[in-house]
PDB file of C-alpha atoms in Angstrom:
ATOM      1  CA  UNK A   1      27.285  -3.310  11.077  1.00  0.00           C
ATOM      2  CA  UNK A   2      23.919  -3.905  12.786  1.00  0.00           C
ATOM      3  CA  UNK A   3      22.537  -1.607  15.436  1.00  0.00           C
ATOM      4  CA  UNK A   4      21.063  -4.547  17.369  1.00  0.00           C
ATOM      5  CA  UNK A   5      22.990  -7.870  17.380  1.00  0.00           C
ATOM      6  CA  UNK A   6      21.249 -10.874  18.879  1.00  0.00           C
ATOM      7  CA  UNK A   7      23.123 -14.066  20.902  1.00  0.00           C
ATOM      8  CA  UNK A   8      23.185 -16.951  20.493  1.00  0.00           C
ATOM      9  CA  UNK A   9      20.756 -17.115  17.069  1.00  0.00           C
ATOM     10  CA  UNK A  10      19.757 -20.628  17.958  1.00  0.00           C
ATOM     11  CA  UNK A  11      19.380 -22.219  21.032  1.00  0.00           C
ATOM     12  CA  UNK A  12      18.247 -25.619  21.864  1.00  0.00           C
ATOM     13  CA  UNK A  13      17.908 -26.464  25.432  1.00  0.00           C
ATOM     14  CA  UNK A  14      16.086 -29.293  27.861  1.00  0.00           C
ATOM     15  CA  UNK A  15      13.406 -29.002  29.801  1.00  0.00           C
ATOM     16  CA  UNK A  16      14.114 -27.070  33.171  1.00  0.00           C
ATOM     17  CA  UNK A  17      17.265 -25.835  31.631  1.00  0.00           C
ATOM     18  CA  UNK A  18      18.104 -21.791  32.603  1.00  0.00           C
ATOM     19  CA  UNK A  19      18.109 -20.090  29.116  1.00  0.00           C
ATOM     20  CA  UNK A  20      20.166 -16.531  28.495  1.00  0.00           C
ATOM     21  CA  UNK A  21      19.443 -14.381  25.233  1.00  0.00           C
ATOM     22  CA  UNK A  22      21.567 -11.864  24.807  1.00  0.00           C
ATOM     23  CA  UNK A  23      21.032  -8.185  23.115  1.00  0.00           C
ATOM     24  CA  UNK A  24      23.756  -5.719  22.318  1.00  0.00           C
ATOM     25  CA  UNK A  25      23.387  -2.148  20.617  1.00  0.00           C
ATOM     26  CA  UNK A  26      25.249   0.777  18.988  1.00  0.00           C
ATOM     27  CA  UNK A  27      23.198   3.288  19.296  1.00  0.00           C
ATOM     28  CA  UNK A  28      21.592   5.804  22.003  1.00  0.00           C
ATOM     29  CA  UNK A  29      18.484   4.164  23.136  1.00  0.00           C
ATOM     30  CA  UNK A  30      15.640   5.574  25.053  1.00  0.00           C
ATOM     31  CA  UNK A  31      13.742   1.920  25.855  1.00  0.00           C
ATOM     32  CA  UNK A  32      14.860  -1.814  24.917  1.00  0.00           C
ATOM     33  CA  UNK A  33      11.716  -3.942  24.476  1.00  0.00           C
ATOM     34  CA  UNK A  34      11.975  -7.967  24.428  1.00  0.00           C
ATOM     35  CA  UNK A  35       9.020  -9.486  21.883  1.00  0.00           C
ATOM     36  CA  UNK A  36       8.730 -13.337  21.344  1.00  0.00           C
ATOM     37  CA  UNK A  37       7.533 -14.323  17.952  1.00  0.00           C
ATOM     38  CA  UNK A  38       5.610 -17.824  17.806  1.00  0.00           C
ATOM     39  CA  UNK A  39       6.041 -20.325  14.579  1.00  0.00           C
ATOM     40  CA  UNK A  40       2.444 -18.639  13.368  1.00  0.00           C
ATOM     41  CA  UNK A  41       4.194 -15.385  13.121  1.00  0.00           C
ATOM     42  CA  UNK A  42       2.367 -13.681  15.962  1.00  0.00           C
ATOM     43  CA  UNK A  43       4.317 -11.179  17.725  1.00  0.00           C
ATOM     44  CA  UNK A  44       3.624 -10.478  21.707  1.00  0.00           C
ATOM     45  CA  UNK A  45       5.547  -8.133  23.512  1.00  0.00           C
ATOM     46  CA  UNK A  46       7.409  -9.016  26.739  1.00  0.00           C
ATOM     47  CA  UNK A  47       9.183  -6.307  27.888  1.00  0.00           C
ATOM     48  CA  UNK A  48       9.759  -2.895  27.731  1.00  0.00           C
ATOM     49  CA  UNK A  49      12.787  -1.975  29.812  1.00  0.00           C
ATOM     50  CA  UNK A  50      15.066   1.228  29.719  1.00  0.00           C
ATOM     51  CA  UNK A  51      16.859   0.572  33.120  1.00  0.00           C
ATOM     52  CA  UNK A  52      17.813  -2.338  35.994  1.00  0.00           C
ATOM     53  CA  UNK A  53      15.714  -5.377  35.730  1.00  0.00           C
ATOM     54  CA  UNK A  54      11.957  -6.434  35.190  1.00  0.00           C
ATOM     55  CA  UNK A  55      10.394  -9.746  36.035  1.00  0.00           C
ATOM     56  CA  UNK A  56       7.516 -11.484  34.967  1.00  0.00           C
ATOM     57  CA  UNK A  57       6.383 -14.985  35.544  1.00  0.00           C
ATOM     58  CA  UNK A  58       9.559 -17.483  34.788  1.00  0.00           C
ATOM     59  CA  UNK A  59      11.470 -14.310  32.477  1.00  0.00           C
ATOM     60  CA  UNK A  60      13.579 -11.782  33.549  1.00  0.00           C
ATOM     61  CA  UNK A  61      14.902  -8.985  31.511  1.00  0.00           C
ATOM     62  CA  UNK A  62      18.119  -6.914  32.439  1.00  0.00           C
ATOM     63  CA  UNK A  63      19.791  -4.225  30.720  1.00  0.00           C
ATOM     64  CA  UNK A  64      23.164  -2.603  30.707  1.00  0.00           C
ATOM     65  CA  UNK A  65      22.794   0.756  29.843  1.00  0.00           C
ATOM     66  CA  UNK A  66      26.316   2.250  29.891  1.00  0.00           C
ATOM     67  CA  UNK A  67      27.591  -1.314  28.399  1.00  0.00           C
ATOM     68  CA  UNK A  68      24.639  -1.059  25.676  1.00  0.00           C
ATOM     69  CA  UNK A  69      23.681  -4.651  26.702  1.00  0.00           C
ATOM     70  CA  UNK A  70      20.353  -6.305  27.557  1.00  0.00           C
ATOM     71  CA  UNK A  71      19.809 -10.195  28.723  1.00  0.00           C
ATOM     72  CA  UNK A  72      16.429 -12.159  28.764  1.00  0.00           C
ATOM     73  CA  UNK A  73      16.523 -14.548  31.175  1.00  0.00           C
ATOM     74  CA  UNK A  74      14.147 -17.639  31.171  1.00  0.00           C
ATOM     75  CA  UNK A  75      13.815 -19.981  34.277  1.00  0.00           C
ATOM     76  CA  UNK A  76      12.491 -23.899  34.128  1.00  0.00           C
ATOM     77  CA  UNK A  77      12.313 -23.891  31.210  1.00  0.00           C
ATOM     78  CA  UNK A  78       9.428 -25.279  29.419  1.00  0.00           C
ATOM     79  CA  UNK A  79       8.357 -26.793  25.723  1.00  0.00           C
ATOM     80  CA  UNK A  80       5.756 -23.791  25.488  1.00  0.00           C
ATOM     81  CA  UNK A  81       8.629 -21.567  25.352  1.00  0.00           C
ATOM     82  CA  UNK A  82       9.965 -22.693  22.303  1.00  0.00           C
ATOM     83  CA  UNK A  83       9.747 -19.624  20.034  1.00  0.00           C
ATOM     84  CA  UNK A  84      11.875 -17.060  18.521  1.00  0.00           C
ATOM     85  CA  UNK A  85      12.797 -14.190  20.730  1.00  0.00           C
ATOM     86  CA  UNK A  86      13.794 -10.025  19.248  1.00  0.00           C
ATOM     87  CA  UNK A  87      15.429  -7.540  20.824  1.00  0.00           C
ATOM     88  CA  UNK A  88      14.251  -4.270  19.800  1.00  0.00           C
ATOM     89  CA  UNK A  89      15.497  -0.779  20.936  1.00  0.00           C
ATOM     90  CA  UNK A  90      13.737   2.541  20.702  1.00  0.00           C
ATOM     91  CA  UNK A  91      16.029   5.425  18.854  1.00  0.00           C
ATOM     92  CA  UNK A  92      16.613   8.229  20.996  1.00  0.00           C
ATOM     93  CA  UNK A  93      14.045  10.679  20.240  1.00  0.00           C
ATOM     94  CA  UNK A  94      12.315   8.676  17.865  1.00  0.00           C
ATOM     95  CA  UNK A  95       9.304   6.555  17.817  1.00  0.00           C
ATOM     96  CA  UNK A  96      11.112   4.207  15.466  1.00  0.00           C
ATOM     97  CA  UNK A  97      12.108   0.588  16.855  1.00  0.00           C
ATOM     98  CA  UNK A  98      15.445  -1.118  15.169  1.00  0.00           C
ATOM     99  CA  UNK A  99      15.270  -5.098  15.769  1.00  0.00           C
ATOM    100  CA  UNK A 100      17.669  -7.679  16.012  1.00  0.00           C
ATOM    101  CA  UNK A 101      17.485 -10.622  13.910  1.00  0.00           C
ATOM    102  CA  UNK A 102      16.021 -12.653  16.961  1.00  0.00           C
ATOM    103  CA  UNK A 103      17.062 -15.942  18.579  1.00  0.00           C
ATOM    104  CA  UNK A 104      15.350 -19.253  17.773  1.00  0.00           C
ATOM    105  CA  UNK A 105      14.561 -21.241  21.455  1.00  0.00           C
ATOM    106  CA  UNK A 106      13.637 -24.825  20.934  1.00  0.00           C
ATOM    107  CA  UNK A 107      13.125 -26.412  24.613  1.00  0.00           C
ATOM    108  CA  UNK A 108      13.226 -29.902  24.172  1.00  0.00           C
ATOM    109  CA  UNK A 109      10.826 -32.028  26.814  1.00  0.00           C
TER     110      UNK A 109
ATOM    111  CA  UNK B   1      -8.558  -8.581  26.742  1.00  0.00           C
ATOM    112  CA  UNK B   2      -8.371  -5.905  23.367  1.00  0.00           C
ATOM    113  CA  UNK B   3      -6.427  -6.628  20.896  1.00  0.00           C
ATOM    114  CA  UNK B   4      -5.417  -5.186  17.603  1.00  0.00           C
ATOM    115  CA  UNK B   5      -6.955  -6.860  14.580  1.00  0.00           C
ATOM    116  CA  UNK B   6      -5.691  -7.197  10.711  1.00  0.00           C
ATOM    117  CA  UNK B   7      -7.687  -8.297   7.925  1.00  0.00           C
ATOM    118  CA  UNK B   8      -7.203  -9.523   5.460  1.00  0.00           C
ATOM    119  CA  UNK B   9      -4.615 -12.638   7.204  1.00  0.00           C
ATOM    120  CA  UNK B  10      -3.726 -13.155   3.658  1.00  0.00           C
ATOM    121  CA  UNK B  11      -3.363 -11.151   0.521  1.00  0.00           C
ATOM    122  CA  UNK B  12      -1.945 -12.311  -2.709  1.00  0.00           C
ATOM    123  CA  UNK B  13      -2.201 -10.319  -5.552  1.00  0.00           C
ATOM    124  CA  UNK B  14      -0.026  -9.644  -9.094  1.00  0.00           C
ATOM    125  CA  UNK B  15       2.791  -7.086  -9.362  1.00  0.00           C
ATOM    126  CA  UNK B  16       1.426  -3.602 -10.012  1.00  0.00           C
ATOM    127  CA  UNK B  17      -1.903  -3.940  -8.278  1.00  0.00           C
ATOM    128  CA  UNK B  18      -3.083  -1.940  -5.095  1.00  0.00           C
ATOM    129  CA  UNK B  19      -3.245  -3.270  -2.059  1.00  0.00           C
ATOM    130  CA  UNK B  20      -4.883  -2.090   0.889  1.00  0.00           C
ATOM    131  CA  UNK B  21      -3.970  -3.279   4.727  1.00  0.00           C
ATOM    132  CA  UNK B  22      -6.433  -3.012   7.208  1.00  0.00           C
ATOM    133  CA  UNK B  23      -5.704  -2.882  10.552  1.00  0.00           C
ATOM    134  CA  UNK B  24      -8.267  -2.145  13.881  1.00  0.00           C
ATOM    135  CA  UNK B  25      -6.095  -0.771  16.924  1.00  0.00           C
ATOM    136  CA  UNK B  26      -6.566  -0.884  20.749  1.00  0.00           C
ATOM    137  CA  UNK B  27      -9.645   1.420  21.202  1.00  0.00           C
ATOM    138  CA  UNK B  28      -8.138   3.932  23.273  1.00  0.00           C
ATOM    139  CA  UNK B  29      -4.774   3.765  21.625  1.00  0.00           C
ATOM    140  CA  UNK B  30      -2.992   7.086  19.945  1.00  0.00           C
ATOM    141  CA  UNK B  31      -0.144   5.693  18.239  1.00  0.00           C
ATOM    142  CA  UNK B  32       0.098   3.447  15.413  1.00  0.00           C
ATOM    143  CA  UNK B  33       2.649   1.739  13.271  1.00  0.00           C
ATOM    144  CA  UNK B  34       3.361  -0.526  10.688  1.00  0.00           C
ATOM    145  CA  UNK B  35       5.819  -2.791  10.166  1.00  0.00           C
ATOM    146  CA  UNK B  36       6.890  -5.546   7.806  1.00  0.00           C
ATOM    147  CA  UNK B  37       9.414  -9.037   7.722  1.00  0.00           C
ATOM    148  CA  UNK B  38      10.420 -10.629   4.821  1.00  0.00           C
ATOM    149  CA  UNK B  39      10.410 -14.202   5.097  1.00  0.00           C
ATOM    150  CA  UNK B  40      13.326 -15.043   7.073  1.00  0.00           C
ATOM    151  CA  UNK B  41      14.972 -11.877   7.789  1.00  0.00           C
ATOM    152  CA  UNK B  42      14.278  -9.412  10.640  1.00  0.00           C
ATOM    153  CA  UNK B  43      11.170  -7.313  11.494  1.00  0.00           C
ATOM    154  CA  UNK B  44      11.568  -3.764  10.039  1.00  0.00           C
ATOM    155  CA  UNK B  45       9.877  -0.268  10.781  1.00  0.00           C
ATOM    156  CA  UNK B  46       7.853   0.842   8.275  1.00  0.00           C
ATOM    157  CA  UNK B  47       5.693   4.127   9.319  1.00  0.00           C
ATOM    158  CA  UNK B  48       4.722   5.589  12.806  1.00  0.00           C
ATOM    159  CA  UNK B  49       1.131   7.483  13.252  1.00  0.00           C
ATOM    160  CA  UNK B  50      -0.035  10.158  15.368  1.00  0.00           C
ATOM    161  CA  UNK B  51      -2.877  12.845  15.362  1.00  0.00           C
ATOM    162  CA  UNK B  52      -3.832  12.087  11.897  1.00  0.00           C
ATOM    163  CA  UNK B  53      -0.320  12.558  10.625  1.00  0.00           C
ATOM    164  CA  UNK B  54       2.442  10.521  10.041  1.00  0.00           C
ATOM    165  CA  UNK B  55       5.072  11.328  12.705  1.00  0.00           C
ATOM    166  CA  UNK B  56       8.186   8.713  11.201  1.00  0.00           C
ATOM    167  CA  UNK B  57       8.893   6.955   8.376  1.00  0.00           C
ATOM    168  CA  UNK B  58      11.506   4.339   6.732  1.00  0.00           C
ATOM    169  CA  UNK B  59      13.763   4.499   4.174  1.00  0.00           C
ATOM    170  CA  UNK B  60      11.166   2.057   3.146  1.00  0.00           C
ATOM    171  CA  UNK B  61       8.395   4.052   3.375  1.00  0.00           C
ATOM    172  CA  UNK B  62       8.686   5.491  -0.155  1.00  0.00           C
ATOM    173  CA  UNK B  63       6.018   7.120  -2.652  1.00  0.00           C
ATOM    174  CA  UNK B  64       4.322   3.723  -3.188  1.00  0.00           C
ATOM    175  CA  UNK B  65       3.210   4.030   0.473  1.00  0.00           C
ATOM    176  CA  UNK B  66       0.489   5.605   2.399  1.00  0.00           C
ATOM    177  CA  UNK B  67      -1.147   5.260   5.314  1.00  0.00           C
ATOM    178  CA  UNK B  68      -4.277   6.544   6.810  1.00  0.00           C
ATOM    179  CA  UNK B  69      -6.872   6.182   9.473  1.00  0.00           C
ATOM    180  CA  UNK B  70      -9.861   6.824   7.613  1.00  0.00           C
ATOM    181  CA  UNK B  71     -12.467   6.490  10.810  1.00  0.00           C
ATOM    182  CA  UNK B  72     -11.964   6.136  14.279  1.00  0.00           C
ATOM    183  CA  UNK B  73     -11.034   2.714  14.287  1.00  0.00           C
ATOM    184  CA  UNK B  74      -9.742   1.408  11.283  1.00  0.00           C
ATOM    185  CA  UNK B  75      -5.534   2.090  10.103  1.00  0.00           C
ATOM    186  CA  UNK B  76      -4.622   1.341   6.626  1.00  0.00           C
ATOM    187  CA  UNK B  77      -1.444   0.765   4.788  1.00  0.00           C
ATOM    188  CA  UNK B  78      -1.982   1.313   1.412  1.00  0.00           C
ATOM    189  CA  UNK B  79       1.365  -0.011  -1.745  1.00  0.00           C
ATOM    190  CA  UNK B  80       0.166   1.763  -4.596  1.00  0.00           C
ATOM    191  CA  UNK B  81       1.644  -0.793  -7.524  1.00  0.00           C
ATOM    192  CA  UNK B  82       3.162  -3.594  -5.250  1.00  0.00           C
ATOM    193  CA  UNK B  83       6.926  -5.421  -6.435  1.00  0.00           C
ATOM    194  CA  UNK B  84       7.929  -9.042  -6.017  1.00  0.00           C
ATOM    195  CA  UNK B  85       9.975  -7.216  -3.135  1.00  0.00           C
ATOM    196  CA  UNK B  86       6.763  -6.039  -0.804  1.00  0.00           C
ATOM    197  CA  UNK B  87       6.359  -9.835  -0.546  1.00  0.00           C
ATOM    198  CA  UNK B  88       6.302 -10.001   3.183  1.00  0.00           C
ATOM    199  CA  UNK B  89       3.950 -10.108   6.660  1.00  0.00           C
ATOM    200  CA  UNK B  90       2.863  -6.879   7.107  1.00  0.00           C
ATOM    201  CA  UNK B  91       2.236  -6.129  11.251  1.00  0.00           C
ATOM    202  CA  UNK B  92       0.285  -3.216  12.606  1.00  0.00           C
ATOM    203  CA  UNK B  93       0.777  -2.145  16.160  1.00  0.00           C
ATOM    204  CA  UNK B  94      -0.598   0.894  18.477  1.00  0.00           C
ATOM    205  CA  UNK B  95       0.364   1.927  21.987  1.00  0.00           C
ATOM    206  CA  UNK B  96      -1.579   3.832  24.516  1.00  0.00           C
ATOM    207  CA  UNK B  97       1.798   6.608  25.178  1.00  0.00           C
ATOM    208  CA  UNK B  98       4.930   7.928  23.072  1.00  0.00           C
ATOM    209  CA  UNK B  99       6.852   5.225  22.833  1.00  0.00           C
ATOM    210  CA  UNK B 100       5.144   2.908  24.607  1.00  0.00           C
ATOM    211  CA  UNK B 101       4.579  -0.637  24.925  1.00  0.00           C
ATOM    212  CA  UNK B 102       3.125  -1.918  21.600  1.00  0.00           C
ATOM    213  CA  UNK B 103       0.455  -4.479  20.834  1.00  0.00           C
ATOM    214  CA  UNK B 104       1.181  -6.386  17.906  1.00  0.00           C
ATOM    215  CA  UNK B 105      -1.662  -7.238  15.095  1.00  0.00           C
ATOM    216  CA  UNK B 106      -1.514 -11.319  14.142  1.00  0.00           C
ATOM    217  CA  UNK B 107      -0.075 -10.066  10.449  1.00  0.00           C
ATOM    218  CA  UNK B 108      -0.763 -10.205   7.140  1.00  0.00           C
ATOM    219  CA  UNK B 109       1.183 -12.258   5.073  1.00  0.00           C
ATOM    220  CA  UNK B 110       1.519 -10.456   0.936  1.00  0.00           C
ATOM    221  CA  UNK B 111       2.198 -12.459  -1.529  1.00  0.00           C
ATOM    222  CA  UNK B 112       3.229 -10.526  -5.016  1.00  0.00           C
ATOM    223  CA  UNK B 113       3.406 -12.725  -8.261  1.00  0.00           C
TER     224      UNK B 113
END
């Protein structure tokens, strides 16, 4: 079983559309970080999150911690955001990261 | 804005030849890491790096590899005698804290024949 499952693993969506990602985990966690990978490979990161909520821009990340789930949350949608997006959580006590096997976002003008 | 560097952006070479990754972190970065993705599958940790010493490493992270900061800027990955398997973008990353946030390198893609 996978430590860090990933929802939905595609997603295609329209323009302006309200876009949810979804992360769950197995394991005891000390930070969840959000990363968006473009087609070139590049990774940037987006979040780093161990409780409640951050925003930034038109994303919002949540997380869960006694459920062991995290959400990304886009708003408006837009083309530019078409990329794929990992979930990737920090072992307890560790400086290793375990990722999910990210979600592909195609936004659709 | 500073960003971490990797060089070279591609690498092939045969099976059984040495391969060195270079990688330039944030300047005032302490922590450093290496990780890898096989075409098509998820990202994996490799090897965290800390005060000159590596602090974690992968069941992946076998005899083949080493790392090493041989200056004050540059981080290498060294595969001693590379396999069709190490096929695969290779990304560095550093953080300024424990655990922090990282900042990815652009990658370099290894190609094995």
């Amino acid at each position: 079983k996978n430590e860090v499952e990933q929802s939905p693993q595609n997603l295609t969506a329209q323009e302006g559309e309200f876009i949810t990602i979804n992360c769950s985990y197995s394991v005891g966690i000390s930070a969840l970080h959000w990363l968006q990978q473009h087609p070139g490979g590049g990774i940037v990161s987006l979040f780093m999150l161990s409780s409640g909520k951050k925003k930034h821009g038109r994303l919002i990340a949540t997380i869960n911690i006694q459920e062991k789930h995290s959400s990304l949350h886009i708003t408006a949608s837009h083309p530019r955001d078409s990329a794929v997006y990992i979930c990737a959580v920090q072992i307890q006590g560790a400086q290793k990261l375990v990722f999910g096997q990210g979600t592909r976002l195609t936004i659709n003008p | 804005e500073p960003e971490v560097t990797q060089t070279p952006s591609h690498q092939v070479t045969q099976m059984g030849q040495e391969v060195i990754l270079r990688c330039v972190p944030i300047s005032n970065h302490l922590y450093f890491y290496w990780y890898r993705q096989i075409l098509g599958q998820k990202v994996e940790f490799l090897v965290s790096f800390y005060n000159n010493e590596i602090s974690e490493k992968s069941e992946i992270f076998d005899d083949q590899f080493s790392v090493e900061r041989p200056d004050g800027s540059n981080f290498t990955l060294k595969i001693r005698s590379t396999k069709l398997e190490d096929s695969a973008m290779y990304f560095c990353a550093s953080s300024a804290t424990h655990g922090g946030v990282r900042f990815f390198g652009p990658g370099t893609r290894l190609t094995v024949l």
